[in-house]
Short mmCIF file of C-alpha atoms in Angstrom, two decimals:
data_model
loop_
_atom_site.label_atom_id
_atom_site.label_comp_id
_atom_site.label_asym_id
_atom_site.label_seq_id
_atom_site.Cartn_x
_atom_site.Cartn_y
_atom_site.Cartn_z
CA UNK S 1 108.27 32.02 164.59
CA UNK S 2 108.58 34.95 162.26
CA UNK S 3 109.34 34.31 158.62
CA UNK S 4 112.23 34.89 156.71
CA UNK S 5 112.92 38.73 156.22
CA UNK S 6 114.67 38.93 151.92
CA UNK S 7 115.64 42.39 152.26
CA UNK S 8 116.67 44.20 148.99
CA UNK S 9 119.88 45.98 149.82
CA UNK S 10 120.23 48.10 146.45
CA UNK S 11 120.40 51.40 148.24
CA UNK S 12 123.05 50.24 150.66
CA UNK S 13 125.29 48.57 148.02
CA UNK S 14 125.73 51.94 146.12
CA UNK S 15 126.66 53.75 149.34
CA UNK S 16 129.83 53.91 148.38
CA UNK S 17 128.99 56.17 146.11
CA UNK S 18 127.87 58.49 148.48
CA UNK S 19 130.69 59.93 151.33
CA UNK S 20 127.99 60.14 154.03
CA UNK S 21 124.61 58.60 154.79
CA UNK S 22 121.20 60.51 153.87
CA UNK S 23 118.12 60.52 156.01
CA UNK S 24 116.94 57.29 154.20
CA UNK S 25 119.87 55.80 153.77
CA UNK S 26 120.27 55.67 157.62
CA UNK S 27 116.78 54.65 158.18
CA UNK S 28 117.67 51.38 155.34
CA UNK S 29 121.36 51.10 157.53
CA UNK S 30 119.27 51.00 160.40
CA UNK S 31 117.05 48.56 159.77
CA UNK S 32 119.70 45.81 158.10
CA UNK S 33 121.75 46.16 161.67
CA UNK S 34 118.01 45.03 163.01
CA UNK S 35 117.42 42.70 161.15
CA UNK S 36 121.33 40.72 160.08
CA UNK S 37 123.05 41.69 163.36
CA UNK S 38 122.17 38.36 165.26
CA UNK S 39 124.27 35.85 164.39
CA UNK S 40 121.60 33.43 164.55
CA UNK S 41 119.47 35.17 161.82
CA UNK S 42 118.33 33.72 158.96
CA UNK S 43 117.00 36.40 156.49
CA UNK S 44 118.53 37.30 153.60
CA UNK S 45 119.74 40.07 151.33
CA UNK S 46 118.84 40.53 148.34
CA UNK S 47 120.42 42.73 145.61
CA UNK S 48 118.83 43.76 141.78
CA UNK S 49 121.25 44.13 139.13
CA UNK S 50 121.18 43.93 135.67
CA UNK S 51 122.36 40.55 135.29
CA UNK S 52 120.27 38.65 138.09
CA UNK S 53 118.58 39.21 141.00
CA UNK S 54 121.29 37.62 143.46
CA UNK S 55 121.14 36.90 147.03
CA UNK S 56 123.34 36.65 149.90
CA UNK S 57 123.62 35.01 153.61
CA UNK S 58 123.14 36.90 156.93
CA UNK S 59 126.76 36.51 158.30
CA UNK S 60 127.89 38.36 154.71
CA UNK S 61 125.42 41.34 155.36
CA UNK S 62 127.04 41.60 158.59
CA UNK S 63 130.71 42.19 157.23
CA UNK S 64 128.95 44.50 154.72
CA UNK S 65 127.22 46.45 157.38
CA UNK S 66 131.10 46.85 159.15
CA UNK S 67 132.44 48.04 156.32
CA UNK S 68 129.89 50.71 155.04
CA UNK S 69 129.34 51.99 158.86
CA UNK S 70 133.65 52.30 158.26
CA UNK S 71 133.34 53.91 155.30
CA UNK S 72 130.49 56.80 156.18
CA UNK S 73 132.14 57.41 159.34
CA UNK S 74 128.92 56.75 161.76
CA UNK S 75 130.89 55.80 164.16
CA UNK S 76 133.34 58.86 164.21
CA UNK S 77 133.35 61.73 166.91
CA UNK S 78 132.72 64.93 165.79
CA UNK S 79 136.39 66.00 167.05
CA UNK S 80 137.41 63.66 164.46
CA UNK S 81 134.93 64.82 161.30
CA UNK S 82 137.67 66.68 158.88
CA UNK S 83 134.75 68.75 157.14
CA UNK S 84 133.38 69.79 160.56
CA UNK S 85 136.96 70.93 161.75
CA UNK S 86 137.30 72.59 158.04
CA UNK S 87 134.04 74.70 158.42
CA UNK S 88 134.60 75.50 162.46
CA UNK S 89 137.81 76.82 161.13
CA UNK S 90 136.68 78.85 158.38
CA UNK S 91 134.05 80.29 160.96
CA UNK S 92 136.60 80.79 163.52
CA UNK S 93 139.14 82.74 160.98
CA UNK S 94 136.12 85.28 160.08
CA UNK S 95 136.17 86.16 163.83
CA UNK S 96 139.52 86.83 163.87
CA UNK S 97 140.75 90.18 162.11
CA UNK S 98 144.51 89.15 162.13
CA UNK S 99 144.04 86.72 160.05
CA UNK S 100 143.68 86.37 156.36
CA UNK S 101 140.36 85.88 154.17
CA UNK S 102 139.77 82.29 154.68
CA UNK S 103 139.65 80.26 151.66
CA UNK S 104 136.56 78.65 150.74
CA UNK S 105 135.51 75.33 152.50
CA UNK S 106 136.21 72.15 149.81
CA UNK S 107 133.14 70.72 149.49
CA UNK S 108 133.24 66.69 148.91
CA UNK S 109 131.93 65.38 145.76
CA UNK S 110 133.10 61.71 144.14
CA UNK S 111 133.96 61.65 140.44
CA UNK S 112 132.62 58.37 138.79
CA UNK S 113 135.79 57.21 138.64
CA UNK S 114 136.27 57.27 142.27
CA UNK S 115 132.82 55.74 142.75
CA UNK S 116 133.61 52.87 140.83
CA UNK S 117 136.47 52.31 142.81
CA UNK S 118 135.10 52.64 145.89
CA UNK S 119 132.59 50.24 144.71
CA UNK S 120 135.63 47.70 143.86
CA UNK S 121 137.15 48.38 146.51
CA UNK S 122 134.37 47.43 148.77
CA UNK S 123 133.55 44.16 146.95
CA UNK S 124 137.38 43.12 147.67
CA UNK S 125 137.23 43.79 151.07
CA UNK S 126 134.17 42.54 152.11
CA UNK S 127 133.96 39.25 149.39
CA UNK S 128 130.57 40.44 148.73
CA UNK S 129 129.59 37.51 146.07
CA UNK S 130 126.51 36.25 145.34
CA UNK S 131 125.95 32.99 146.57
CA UNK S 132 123.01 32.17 144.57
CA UNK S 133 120.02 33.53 142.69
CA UNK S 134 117.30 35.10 145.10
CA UNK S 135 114.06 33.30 143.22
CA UNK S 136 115.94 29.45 144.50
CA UNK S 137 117.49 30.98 147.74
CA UNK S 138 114.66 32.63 149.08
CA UNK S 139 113.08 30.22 151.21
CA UNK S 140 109.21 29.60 150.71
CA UNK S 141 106.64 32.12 152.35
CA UNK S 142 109.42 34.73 152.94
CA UNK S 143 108.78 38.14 153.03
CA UNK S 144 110.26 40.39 150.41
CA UNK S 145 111.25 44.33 151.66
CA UNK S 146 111.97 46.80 150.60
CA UNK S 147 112.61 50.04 151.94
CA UNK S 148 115.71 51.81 149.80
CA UNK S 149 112.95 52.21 146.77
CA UNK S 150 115.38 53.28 144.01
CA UNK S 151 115.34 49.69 142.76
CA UNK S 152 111.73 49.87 141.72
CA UNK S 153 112.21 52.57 138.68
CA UNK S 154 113.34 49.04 136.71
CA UNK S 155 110.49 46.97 136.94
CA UNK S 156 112.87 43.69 135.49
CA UNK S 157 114.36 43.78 138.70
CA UNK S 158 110.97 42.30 140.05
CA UNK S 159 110.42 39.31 137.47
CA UNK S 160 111.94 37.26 139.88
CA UNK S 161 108.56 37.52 141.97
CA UNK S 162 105.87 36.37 139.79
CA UNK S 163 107.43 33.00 140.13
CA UNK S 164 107.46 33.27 143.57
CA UNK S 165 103.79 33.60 144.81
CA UNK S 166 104.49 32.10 148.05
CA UNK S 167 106.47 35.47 149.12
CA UNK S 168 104.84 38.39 150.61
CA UNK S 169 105.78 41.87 149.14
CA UNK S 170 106.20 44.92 151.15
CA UNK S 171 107.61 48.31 149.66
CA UNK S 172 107.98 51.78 151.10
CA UNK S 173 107.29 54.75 148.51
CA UNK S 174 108.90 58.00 149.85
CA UNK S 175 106.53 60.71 148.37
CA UNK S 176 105.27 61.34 145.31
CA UNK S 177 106.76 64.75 144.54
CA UNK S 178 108.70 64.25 141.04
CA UNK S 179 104.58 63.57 140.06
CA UNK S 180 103.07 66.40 141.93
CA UNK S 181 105.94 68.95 141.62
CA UNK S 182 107.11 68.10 137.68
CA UNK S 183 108.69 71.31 137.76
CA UNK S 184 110.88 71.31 140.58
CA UNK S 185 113.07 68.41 139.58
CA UNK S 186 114.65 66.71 136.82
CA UNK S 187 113.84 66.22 133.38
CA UNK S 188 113.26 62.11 133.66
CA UNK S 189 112.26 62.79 137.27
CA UNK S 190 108.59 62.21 137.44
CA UNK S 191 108.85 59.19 134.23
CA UNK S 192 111.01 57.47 136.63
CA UNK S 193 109.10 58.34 139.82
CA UNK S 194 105.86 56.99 138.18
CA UNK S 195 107.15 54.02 137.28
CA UNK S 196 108.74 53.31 140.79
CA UNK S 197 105.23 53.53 142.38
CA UNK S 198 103.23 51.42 139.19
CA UNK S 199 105.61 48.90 140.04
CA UNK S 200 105.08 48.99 144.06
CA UNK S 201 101.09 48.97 142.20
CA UNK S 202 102.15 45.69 140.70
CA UNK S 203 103.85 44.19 142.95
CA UNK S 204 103.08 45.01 146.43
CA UNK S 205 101.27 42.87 149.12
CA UNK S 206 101.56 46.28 151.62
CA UNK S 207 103.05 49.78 151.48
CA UNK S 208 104.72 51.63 154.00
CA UNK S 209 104.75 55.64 153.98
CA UNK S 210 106.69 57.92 156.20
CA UNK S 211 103.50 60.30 156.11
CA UNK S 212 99.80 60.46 155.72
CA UNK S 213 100.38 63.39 153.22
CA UNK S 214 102.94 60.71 151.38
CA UNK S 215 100.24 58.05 151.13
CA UNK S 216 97.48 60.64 150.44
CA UNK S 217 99.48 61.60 147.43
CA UNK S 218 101.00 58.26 146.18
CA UNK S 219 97.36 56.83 146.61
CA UNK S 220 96.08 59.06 143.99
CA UNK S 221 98.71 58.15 141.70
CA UNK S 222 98.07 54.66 141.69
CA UNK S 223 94.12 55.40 141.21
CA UNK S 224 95.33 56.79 138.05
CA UNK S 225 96.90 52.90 136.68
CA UNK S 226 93.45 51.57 138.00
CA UNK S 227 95.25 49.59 140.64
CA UNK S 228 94.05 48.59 144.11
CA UNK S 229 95.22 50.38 147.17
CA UNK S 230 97.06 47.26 149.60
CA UNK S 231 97.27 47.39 152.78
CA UNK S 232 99.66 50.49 154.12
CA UNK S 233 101.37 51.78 157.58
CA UNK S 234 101.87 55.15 158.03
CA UNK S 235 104.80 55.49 160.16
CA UNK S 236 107.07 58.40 161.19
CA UNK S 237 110.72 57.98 160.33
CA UNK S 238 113.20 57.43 164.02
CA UNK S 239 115.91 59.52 164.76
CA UNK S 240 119.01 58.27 164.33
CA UNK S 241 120.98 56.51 167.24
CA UNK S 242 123.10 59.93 166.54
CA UNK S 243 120.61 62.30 167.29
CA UNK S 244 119.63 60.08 170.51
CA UNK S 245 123.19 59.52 171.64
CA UNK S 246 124.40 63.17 171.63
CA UNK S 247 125.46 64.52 174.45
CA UNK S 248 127.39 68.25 173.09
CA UNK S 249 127.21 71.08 171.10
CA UNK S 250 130.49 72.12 168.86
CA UNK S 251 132.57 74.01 171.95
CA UNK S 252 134.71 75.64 169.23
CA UNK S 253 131.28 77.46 168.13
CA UNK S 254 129.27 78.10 171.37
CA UNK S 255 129.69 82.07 171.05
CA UNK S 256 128.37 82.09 167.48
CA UNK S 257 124.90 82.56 166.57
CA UNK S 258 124.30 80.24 164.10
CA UNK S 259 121.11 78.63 161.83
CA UNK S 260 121.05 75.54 160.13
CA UNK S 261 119.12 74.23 156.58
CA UNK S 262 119.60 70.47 156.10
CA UNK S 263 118.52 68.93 153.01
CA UNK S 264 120.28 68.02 149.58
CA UNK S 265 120.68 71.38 147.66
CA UNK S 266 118.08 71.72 144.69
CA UNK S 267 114.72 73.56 143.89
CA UNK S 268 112.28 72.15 146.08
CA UNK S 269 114.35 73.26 148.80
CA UNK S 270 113.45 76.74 148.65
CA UNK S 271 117.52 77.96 149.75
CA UNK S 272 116.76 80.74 146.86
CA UNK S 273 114.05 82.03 150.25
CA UNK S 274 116.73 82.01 152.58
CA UNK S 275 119.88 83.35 150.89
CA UNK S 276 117.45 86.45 150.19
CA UNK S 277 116.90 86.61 153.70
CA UNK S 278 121.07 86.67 154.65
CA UNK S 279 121.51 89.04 151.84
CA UNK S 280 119.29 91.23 153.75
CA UNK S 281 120.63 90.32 157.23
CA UNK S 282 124.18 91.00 156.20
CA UNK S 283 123.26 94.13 154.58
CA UNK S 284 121.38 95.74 157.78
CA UNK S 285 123.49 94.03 160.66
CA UNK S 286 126.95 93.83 158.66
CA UNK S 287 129.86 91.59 160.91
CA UNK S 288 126.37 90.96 163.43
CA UNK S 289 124.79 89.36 161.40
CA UNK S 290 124.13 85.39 162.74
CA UNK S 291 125.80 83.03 160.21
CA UNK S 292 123.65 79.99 158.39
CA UNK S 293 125.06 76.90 157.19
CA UNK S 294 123.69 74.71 154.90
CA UNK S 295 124.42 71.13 155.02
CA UNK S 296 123.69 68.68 152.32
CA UNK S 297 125.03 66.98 149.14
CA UNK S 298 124.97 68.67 145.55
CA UNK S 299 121.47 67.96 143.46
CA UNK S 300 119.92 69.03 140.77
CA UNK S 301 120.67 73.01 140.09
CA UNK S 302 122.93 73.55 143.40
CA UNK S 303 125.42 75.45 140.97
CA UNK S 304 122.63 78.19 140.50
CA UNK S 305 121.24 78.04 143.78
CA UNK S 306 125.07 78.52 145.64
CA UNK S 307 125.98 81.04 142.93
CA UNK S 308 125.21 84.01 145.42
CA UNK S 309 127.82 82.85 147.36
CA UNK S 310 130.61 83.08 144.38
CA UNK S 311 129.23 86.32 143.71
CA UNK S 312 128.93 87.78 146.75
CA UNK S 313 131.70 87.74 149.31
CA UNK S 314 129.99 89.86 151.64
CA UNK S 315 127.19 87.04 151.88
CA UNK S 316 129.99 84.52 151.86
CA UNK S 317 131.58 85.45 155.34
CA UNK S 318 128.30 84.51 156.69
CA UNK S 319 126.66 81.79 155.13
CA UNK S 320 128.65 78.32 154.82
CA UNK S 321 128.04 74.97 152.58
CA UNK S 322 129.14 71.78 154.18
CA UNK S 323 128.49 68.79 152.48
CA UNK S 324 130.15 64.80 154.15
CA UNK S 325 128.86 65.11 157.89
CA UNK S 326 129.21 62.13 159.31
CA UNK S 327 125.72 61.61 161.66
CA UNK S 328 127.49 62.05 164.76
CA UNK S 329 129.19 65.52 164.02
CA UNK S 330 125.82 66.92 162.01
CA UNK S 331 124.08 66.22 165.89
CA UNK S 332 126.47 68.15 167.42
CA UNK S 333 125.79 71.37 165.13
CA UNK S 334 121.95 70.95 165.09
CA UNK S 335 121.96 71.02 168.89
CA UNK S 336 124.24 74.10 169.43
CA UNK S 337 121.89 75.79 166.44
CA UNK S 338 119.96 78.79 167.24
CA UNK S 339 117.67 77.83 164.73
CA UNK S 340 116.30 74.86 161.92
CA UNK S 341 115.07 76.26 159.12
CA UNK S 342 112.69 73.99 156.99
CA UNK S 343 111.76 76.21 154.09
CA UNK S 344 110.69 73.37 151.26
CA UNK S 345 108.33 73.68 148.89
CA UNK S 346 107.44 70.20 149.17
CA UNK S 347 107.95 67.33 151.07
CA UNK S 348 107.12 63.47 151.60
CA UNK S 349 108.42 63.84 155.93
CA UNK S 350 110.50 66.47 157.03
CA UNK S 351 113.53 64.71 158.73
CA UNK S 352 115.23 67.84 159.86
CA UNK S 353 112.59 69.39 161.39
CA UNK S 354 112.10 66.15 163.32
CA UNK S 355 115.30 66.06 164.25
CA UNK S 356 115.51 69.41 165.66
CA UNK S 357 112.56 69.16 167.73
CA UNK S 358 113.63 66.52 169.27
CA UNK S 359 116.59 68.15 170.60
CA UNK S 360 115.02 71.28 171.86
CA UNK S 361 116.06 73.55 169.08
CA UNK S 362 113.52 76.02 167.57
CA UNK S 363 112.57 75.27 164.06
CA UNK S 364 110.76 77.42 161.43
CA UNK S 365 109.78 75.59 158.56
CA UNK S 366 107.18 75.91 155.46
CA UNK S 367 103.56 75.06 155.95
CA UNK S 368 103.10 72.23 154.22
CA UNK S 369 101.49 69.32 154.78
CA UNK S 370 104.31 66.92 155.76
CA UNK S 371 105.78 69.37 158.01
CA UNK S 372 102.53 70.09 159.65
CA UNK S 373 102.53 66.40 160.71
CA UNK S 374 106.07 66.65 162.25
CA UNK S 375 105.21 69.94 163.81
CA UNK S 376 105.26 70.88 167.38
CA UNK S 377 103.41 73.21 168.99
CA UNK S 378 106.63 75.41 169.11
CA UNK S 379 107.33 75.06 165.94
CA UNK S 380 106.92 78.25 163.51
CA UNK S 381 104.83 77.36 159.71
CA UNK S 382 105.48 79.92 157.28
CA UNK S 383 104.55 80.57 153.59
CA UNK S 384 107.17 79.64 151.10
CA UNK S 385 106.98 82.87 150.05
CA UNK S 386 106.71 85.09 153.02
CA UNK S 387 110.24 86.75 153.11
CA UNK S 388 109.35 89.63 155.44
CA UNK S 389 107.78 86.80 157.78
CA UNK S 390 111.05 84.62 157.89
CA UNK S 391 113.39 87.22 158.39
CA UNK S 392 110.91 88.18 161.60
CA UNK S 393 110.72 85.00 162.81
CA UNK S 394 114.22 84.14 162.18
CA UNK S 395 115.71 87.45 164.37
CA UNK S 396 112.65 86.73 166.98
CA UNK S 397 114.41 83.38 168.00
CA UNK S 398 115.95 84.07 171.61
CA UNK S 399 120.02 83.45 171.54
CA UNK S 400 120.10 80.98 173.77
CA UNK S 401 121.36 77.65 173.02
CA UNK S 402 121.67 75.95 176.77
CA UNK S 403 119.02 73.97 179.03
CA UNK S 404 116.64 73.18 176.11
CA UNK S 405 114.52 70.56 177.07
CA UNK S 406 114.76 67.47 174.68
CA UNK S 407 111.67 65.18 173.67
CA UNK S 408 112.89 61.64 172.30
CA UNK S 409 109.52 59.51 172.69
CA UNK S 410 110.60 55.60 172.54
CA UNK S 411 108.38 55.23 169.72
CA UNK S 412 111.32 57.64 167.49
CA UNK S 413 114.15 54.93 168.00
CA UNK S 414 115.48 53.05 165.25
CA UNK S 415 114.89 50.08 167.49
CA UNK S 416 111.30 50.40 168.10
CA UNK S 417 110.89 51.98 164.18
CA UNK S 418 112.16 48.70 163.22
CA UNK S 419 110.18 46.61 165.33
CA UNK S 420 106.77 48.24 164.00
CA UNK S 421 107.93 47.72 160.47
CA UNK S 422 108.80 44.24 160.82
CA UNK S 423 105.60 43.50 162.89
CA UNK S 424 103.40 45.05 160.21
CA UNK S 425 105.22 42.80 157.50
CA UNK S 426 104.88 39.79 159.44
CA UNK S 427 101.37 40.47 160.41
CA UNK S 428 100.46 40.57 156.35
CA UNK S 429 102.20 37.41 155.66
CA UNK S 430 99.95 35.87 158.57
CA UNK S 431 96.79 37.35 157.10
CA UNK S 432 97.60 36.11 153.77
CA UNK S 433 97.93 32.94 154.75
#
């Protein structure tokens, strides 16, 4: 009999903050529907705030589950995703010389008041109330996880553990990048990212990575706080059920040639490469030239990074920002893509790229090392700053979009992603026993 799974739910309980999942977040999503969705289970969730360290029951997970799945729209059609209609429309009105200049696609974005609301909102409708604190409802030799990661940047949220020695502690660390890469993020970035991984140090029984380049990396961080290196898995993120489950392109845009960049807008991400690129396209091939869309939330310096497109109208008939996908509807555009393009300067796993090759759909991406481990043998690995070498590989791609053979091993479900997490958890708590 397996032990009892406490599984910190931080990252899920802000999703409301958030109007659609990220690649983590529906890797964390993914794994509470494992783990809660039997209504015989007995684990537990477990959420950090500044107050107390609170848990709650399986059956109250479950109505939280229902209600953030609601609320991010997995479970929506593409036909029915109102930013996917919005930017197939703005597309479609480009083609069209009757009509007028299309006005700029609203991109989603939550004020804090509206977070906080949504927040409220989702505590009233799911009764989401602690039933007790998580160092007395834990039951002994439980296993804490954590996958969401955010929580440890507070290391007070862990007290609650050093009076519980009987639980085994297992934490995934995403990469170590605000460390390595101080200059491509935030100000309190890499403070807060190296205390997140000296309290995994601290705390954790095992480690899980999505990358041998991410534990290569957060590895030499910890030999820096003179700490021990536990026992890790490396294991490759799963596609989502989405990716698995879909069955069509967009129909609306089968006749455009179009390339897709998925990631969160900021520096790291290289777009600065890319927009160069369509600057140049549009310039040489005018109303030809393919269109790119980038899809992803606002970070840190999008403003700067999407300023060509304010400036440049030219630029802006043919490159697109779409932020609020739902999982479902982003499926359907990577697999009627020509084209993933990958072009980060650094990465802990590239999702996207993994995501893409599973569906057939040619990807050109940075060489680096985490997208050398996702690569396929199709796959084109550029230097970040080979411009003359994108835009070659880029118009090389053939424009053809039908019969693409798609590779989806078993080992890439959530289900069987889940199962080797759990089994490496439980396998720790037997060996520590």
């Amino acid at each position: 009999m397996r032990p009892v799974i406490a599984y910190d739910v931080m990252r899920l309980f802000i999703g409301p903050a958030f109007l659609t999942p990220r690649g983590i977040d529906r890797v964390d999503l993914a794994l509470a529907h494992y783990l809660f969705s039997d209504e015989s289970s007995q684990n537990i969730g477990v959420l950090p705030t500044p107050i107390g360290v609170y848990a709650f029951s399986a059956a109250q997970i479950r109505v939280f589950l229902a209600y953030i799945q609601i609320l991010w729209a997995e479970d929506v059609g593409p036909t029915g995703d109102v930013q996917l209609q919005g930017l197939v429309n703005k597309i479609l009105r480009q083609h069209d010389d009757a009509s007028p200049a299309p006005p700029s696609l609203p991109t989603p974005s939550l004020a804090f008041r509206d977070k906080v609301w949504r927040m409220l909102r989702m505590l009233y409708m799911t009764g989401l109330f602690p039933r007790g604190f998580a160092g007395r409802a834990v039951p002994a030799n439980a296993i804490y996880l954590n996958i969401g990661q955010l929580g440890l940047a507070i290391p007070s949220f862990f007290n609650w553990l050093g009076k519980r020695p009987d639980i085994t502690r297992a934490m995934m660390v995403h990469d170590a990048i605000p460390i390595d890469y101080p200059h491509l993020v935030g100000n309190k970035a890499p403070l807060y990212h190296r205390q997140m991984i000296r309290t995994a140090a601290e705390h954790a029984d095992c480690l899980i990575f999505n990358s041998a380049y991410t534990r290569a990396t957060v590895s030499a961080v910890m030999q820096d706080f003179g700490r021990g290196f536990p026992p890790s898995l490396v294991r490759s993120l799963p596609l989502s059920s989405a990716f698995i489950d879909v069955q069509a392109d967009v129909p609306a845009l089968r006749d455009k040639r179009y390339f897709l960049a998925v990631s969160t807008i900021e520096p790291r991400k290289n777009y600065a490469l890319i927009l160069r690129i369509w600057q140049r396209f549009v310039a040489t091939m005018g109303p030809t030239a393919p269109h790119l869309i980038i899809v992803g939330a606002l970070g840190n310096g999008a403003e700067t990074i999407l300023e060509p497109l304010k400036s440049d109208p030219a630029l802006a008939e043919r490159v697109h920002h779409v932020a609020g996908l739902s999982s479902p509807a982003l499926a359907s555009l990577v697999l009627g893509a020509a084209g993933m393009l990958c072009p980060s300067l650094a990465e802990g796993f590239g999702l996207p790229l993994l995501e893409a090759n599973a569906l057939g759909v040619p990807t050109i991406a940075s060489d680096i090392p985490a997208h050398r481990e996702v690569a396929t043998a199709t796959t084109v690995l550029l230097p970040t700053d080979d411009e003359a070498g994108w835009a070659r590989a880029i118009t090389a791609l053939p424009d053809v979009t039908k019969g693409r053979p798609r590779e989806i091993p078993a080992a890439l479900t959530e289900s069987a992603y889940c199962a080797d997490i759990v089994d490496f958890v439980s396998n720790i708590r037997v060996r520590a026993t």
